[in-house]
PDB file of C-alpha atoms in Angstrom:
ATOM      1  CA  MET I 356      -9.971 236.269 -22.073  1.00 86.00           C
ATOM      2  CA  ARG I 357      -7.690 238.465 -24.111  1.00 95.00           C
ATOM      3  CA  LYS I 358      -8.190 242.225 -23.948  1.00 98.00           C
ATOM      4  CA  ILE I 359      -9.057 245.113 -26.215  1.00 98.00           C
ATOM      5  CA  VAL I 360      -6.118 247.460 -26.631  1.00 98.00           C
ATOM      6  CA  VAL I 361      -6.435 251.137 -27.586  1.00 97.00           C
ATOM      7  CA  ALA I 362      -3.267 253.063 -28.408  1.00 95.00           C
ATOM      8  CA  CYS I 363      -2.565 256.752 -28.884  1.00 91.00           C
ATOM      9  CA  GLY I 364       0.549 258.885 -28.708  1.00 87.00           C
ATOM     10  CA  SER I 365       0.789 258.984 -24.925  1.00 84.00           C
ATOM     11  CA  GLY I 366      -1.776 256.462 -23.696  1.00 80.00           C
ATOM     12  CA  ILE I 367      -3.326 259.192 -21.580  1.00 82.00           C
ATOM     13  CA  ALA I 368      -5.823 261.282 -23.495  1.00 91.00           C
ATOM     14  CA  ILE I 369      -7.526 259.973 -26.618  1.00 95.00           C
ATOM     15  CA  SER I 370      -6.991 256.281 -25.935  1.00 95.00           C
ATOM     16  CA  GLN I 371      -8.485 256.697 -22.442  1.00 96.00           C
ATOM     17  CA  ILE I 372     -11.561 258.428 -23.879  1.00 96.00           C
ATOM     18  CA  VAL I 373     -12.033 255.700 -26.500  1.00 98.00           C
ATOM     19  CA  ALA I 374     -11.517 252.956 -23.897  1.00 98.00           C
ATOM     20  CA  LEU I 375     -14.146 254.514 -21.620  1.00 97.00           C
ATOM     21  CA  LYS I 376     -16.655 254.912 -24.461  1.00 98.00           C
ATOM     22  CA  VAL I 377     -16.139 251.325 -25.631  1.00 98.00           C
ATOM     23  CA  HIS I 378     -16.455 250.066 -22.050  1.00 98.00           C
ATOM     24  CA  GLN I 379     -19.790 251.911 -21.684  1.00 97.00           C
ATOM     25  CA  LEU I 380     -21.123 250.635 -25.015  1.00 98.00           C
ATOM     26  CA  LEU I 381     -20.179 247.049 -24.199  1.00 98.00           C
ATOM     27  CA  GLU I 382     -21.557 247.294 -20.673  1.00 97.00           C
ATOM     28  CA  GLU I 383     -24.914 248.426 -22.129  1.00 97.00           C
ATOM     29  CA  ARG I 384     -24.893 245.140 -24.049  1.00 97.00           C
ATOM     30  CA  ASN I 385     -23.931 243.072 -20.979  1.00 97.00           C
ATOM     31  CA  LEU I 386     -20.443 242.394 -22.312  1.00 97.00           C
ATOM     32  CA  THR I 387     -17.545 242.588 -19.883  1.00 94.00           C
ATOM     33  CA  VAL I 388     -14.172 242.707 -21.582  1.00 96.00           C
ATOM     34  CA  PRO I 389     -10.835 244.018 -20.317  1.00 98.00           C
ATOM     35  CA  ILE I 390      -9.823 247.202 -22.150  1.00 98.00           C
ATOM     36  CA  GLU I 391      -6.427 248.829 -21.857  1.00 97.00           C
ATOM     37  CA  ALA I 392      -5.377 252.285 -23.060  1.00 97.00           C
ATOM     38  CA  ILE I 393      -1.676 252.455 -23.877  1.00 96.00           C
ATOM     39  CA  ALA I 394       0.956 254.543 -25.616  1.00 94.00           C
ATOM     40  CA  ILE I 395       1.564 253.565 -29.238  1.00 93.00           C
ATOM     41  CA  LYS I 396       5.217 252.833 -28.432  1.00 94.00           C
ATOM     42  CA  ASP I 397       4.036 249.977 -26.178  1.00 96.00           C
ATOM     43  CA  LEU I 398       1.659 248.398 -28.693  1.00 95.00           C
ATOM     44  CA  GLU I 399       3.890 245.531 -29.822  1.00 95.00           C
ATOM     45  CA  ALA I 400       4.291 244.315 -26.238  1.00 97.00           C
ATOM     46  CA  HIS I 401       0.508 244.191 -25.746  1.00 97.00           C
ATOM     47  CA  LEU I 402      -0.471 242.440 -28.985  1.00 97.00           C
ATOM     48  CA  PRO I 403       0.078 238.855 -27.752  1.00 97.00           C
ATOM     49  CA  THR I 404      -2.499 239.348 -24.981  1.00 98.00           C
ATOM     50  CA  SER I 405      -5.002 241.315 -27.082  1.00 98.00           C
ATOM     51  CA  MET I 406      -7.935 240.142 -29.209  1.00 98.00           C
ATOM     52  CA  VAL I 407      -8.332 243.425 -31.110  1.00 98.00           C
ATOM     53  CA  TYR I 408      -6.552 246.744 -31.543  1.00 98.00           C
ATOM     54  CA  LEU I 409      -8.613 249.945 -31.723  1.00 97.00           C
ATOM     55  CA  SER I 410      -6.411 252.249 -33.743  1.00 95.00           C
ATOM     56  CA  ILE I 411      -6.351 256.010 -33.330  1.00 93.00           C
ATOM     57  CA  PHE I 412      -3.739 256.335 -36.082  1.00 86.00           C
ATOM     58  CA  PRO I 413      -3.759 254.512 -39.419  1.00 82.00           C
ATOM     59  CA  ALA I 414      -2.118 251.122 -38.880  1.00 76.00           C
ATOM     60  CA  GLU I 415       1.488 251.284 -40.037  1.00 77.00           C
ATOM     61  CA  LYS I 416       1.636 247.587 -40.849  1.00 85.00           C
ATOM     62  CA  PRO I 417      -0.541 244.500 -40.739  1.00 90.00           C
ATOM     63  CA  TYR I 418      -1.016 242.960 -37.310  1.00 93.00           C
ATOM     64  CA  GLU I 419      -1.888 239.401 -36.329  1.00 94.00           C
ATOM     65  CA  ILE I 420      -5.055 240.604 -34.610  1.00 97.00           C
ATOM     66  CA  PRO I 421      -7.985 242.554 -36.075  1.00 97.00           C
ATOM     67  CA  VAL I 422      -7.562 246.337 -36.233  1.00 96.00           C
ATOM     68  CA  LEU I 423     -10.653 248.541 -35.959  1.00 97.00           C
ATOM     69  CA  ASP I 424     -11.036 252.296 -36.304  1.00 96.00           C
ATOM     70  CA  GLY I 425     -10.913 253.668 -32.765  1.00 96.00           C
ATOM     71  CA  THR I 426     -11.693 257.203 -33.922  1.00 96.00           C
ATOM     72  CA  ALA I 427     -15.222 256.076 -34.802  1.00 97.00           C
ATOM     73  CA  PHE I 428     -15.909 255.902 -31.061  1.00 97.00           C
ATOM     74  CA  LEU I 429     -14.863 259.540 -30.713  1.00 94.00           C
ATOM     75  CA  ASN I 430     -17.060 261.044 -33.400  1.00 92.00           C
ATOM     76  CA  GLY I 431     -20.245 259.076 -32.719  1.00 89.00           C
ATOM     77  CA  ASN I 432     -20.180 257.113 -35.991  1.00 93.00           C
ATOM     78  CA  HIS I 433     -19.287 253.912 -34.201  1.00 96.00           C
ATOM     79  CA  GLN I 434     -22.154 251.547 -35.045  1.00 97.00           C
ATOM     80  CA  GLU I 435     -20.308 249.628 -37.768  1.00 97.00           C
ATOM     81  CA  GLU I 436     -17.102 249.353 -35.738  1.00 98.00           C
ATOM     82  CA  LEU I 437     -19.088 248.374 -32.632  1.00 98.00           C
ATOM     83  CA  GLU I 438     -20.796 245.560 -34.532  1.00 98.00           C
ATOM     84  CA  LYS I 439     -17.408 244.296 -35.738  1.00 98.00           C
ATOM     85  CA  LEU I 440     -16.044 244.535 -32.195  1.00 99.00           C
ATOM     86  CA  ILE I 441     -18.960 242.570 -30.760  1.00 98.00           C
ATOM     87  CA  GLN I 442     -18.421 239.821 -33.355  1.00 98.00           C
ATOM     88  CA  ILE I 443     -14.742 239.619 -32.383  1.00 98.00           C
ATOM     89  CA  ILE I 444     -15.655 239.438 -28.687  1.00 97.00           C
ATOM     90  CA  GLN I 445     -18.253 236.723 -29.282  1.00 96.00           C
ATOM     91  CA  LYS I 446     -15.746 234.703 -31.286  1.00 94.00           C
ATOM     92  CA  GLU I 447     -13.195 235.118 -28.489  1.00 94.00           C
ATOM     93  CA  GLN I 448     -15.735 234.087 -25.861  1.00 90.00           C
ATOM     94  CA  SER I 449     -16.630 230.969 -27.824  1.00 88.00           C
ATOM     95  CA  LYS I 450     -12.942 229.975 -27.757  1.00 82.00           C
ATOM     96  CA  ASP I 451     -12.961 230.342 -23.975  1.00 69.00           C
ATOM     97  CA  THR I 452     -16.058 228.175 -23.540  1.00 64.00           C
ATOM     98  CA  ILE I 453     -15.202 224.692 -22.380  1.00 59.00           C
ATOM     99  CA  ILE I 454     -17.703 222.002 -23.242  1.00 58.00           C
ATOM    100  CA  VAL I 455     -17.858 219.181 -20.701  1.00 56.00           C
TER     101      VAL I 455
END
């Protein structure tokens, strides 16, 4: 399964907090998904292995994966973004399901 990527200036502070919050919210819903907090300068290298990008900064350009507002997970107004994220995860999981 591809991962969720969260990027901030350094990959240490805000992206780590968002990654932890998202991990907790998904765990409460019995969803286990890899989440990686990175520095924004490393984003391009992580996109091919990511299903969604949680942005702390406004996206500078369009990406080939969905981009959600990562700051929503900081301020507590995350319900809409969480619902979108869960839909993306479910779609990703359905791709990984092999029917025999």
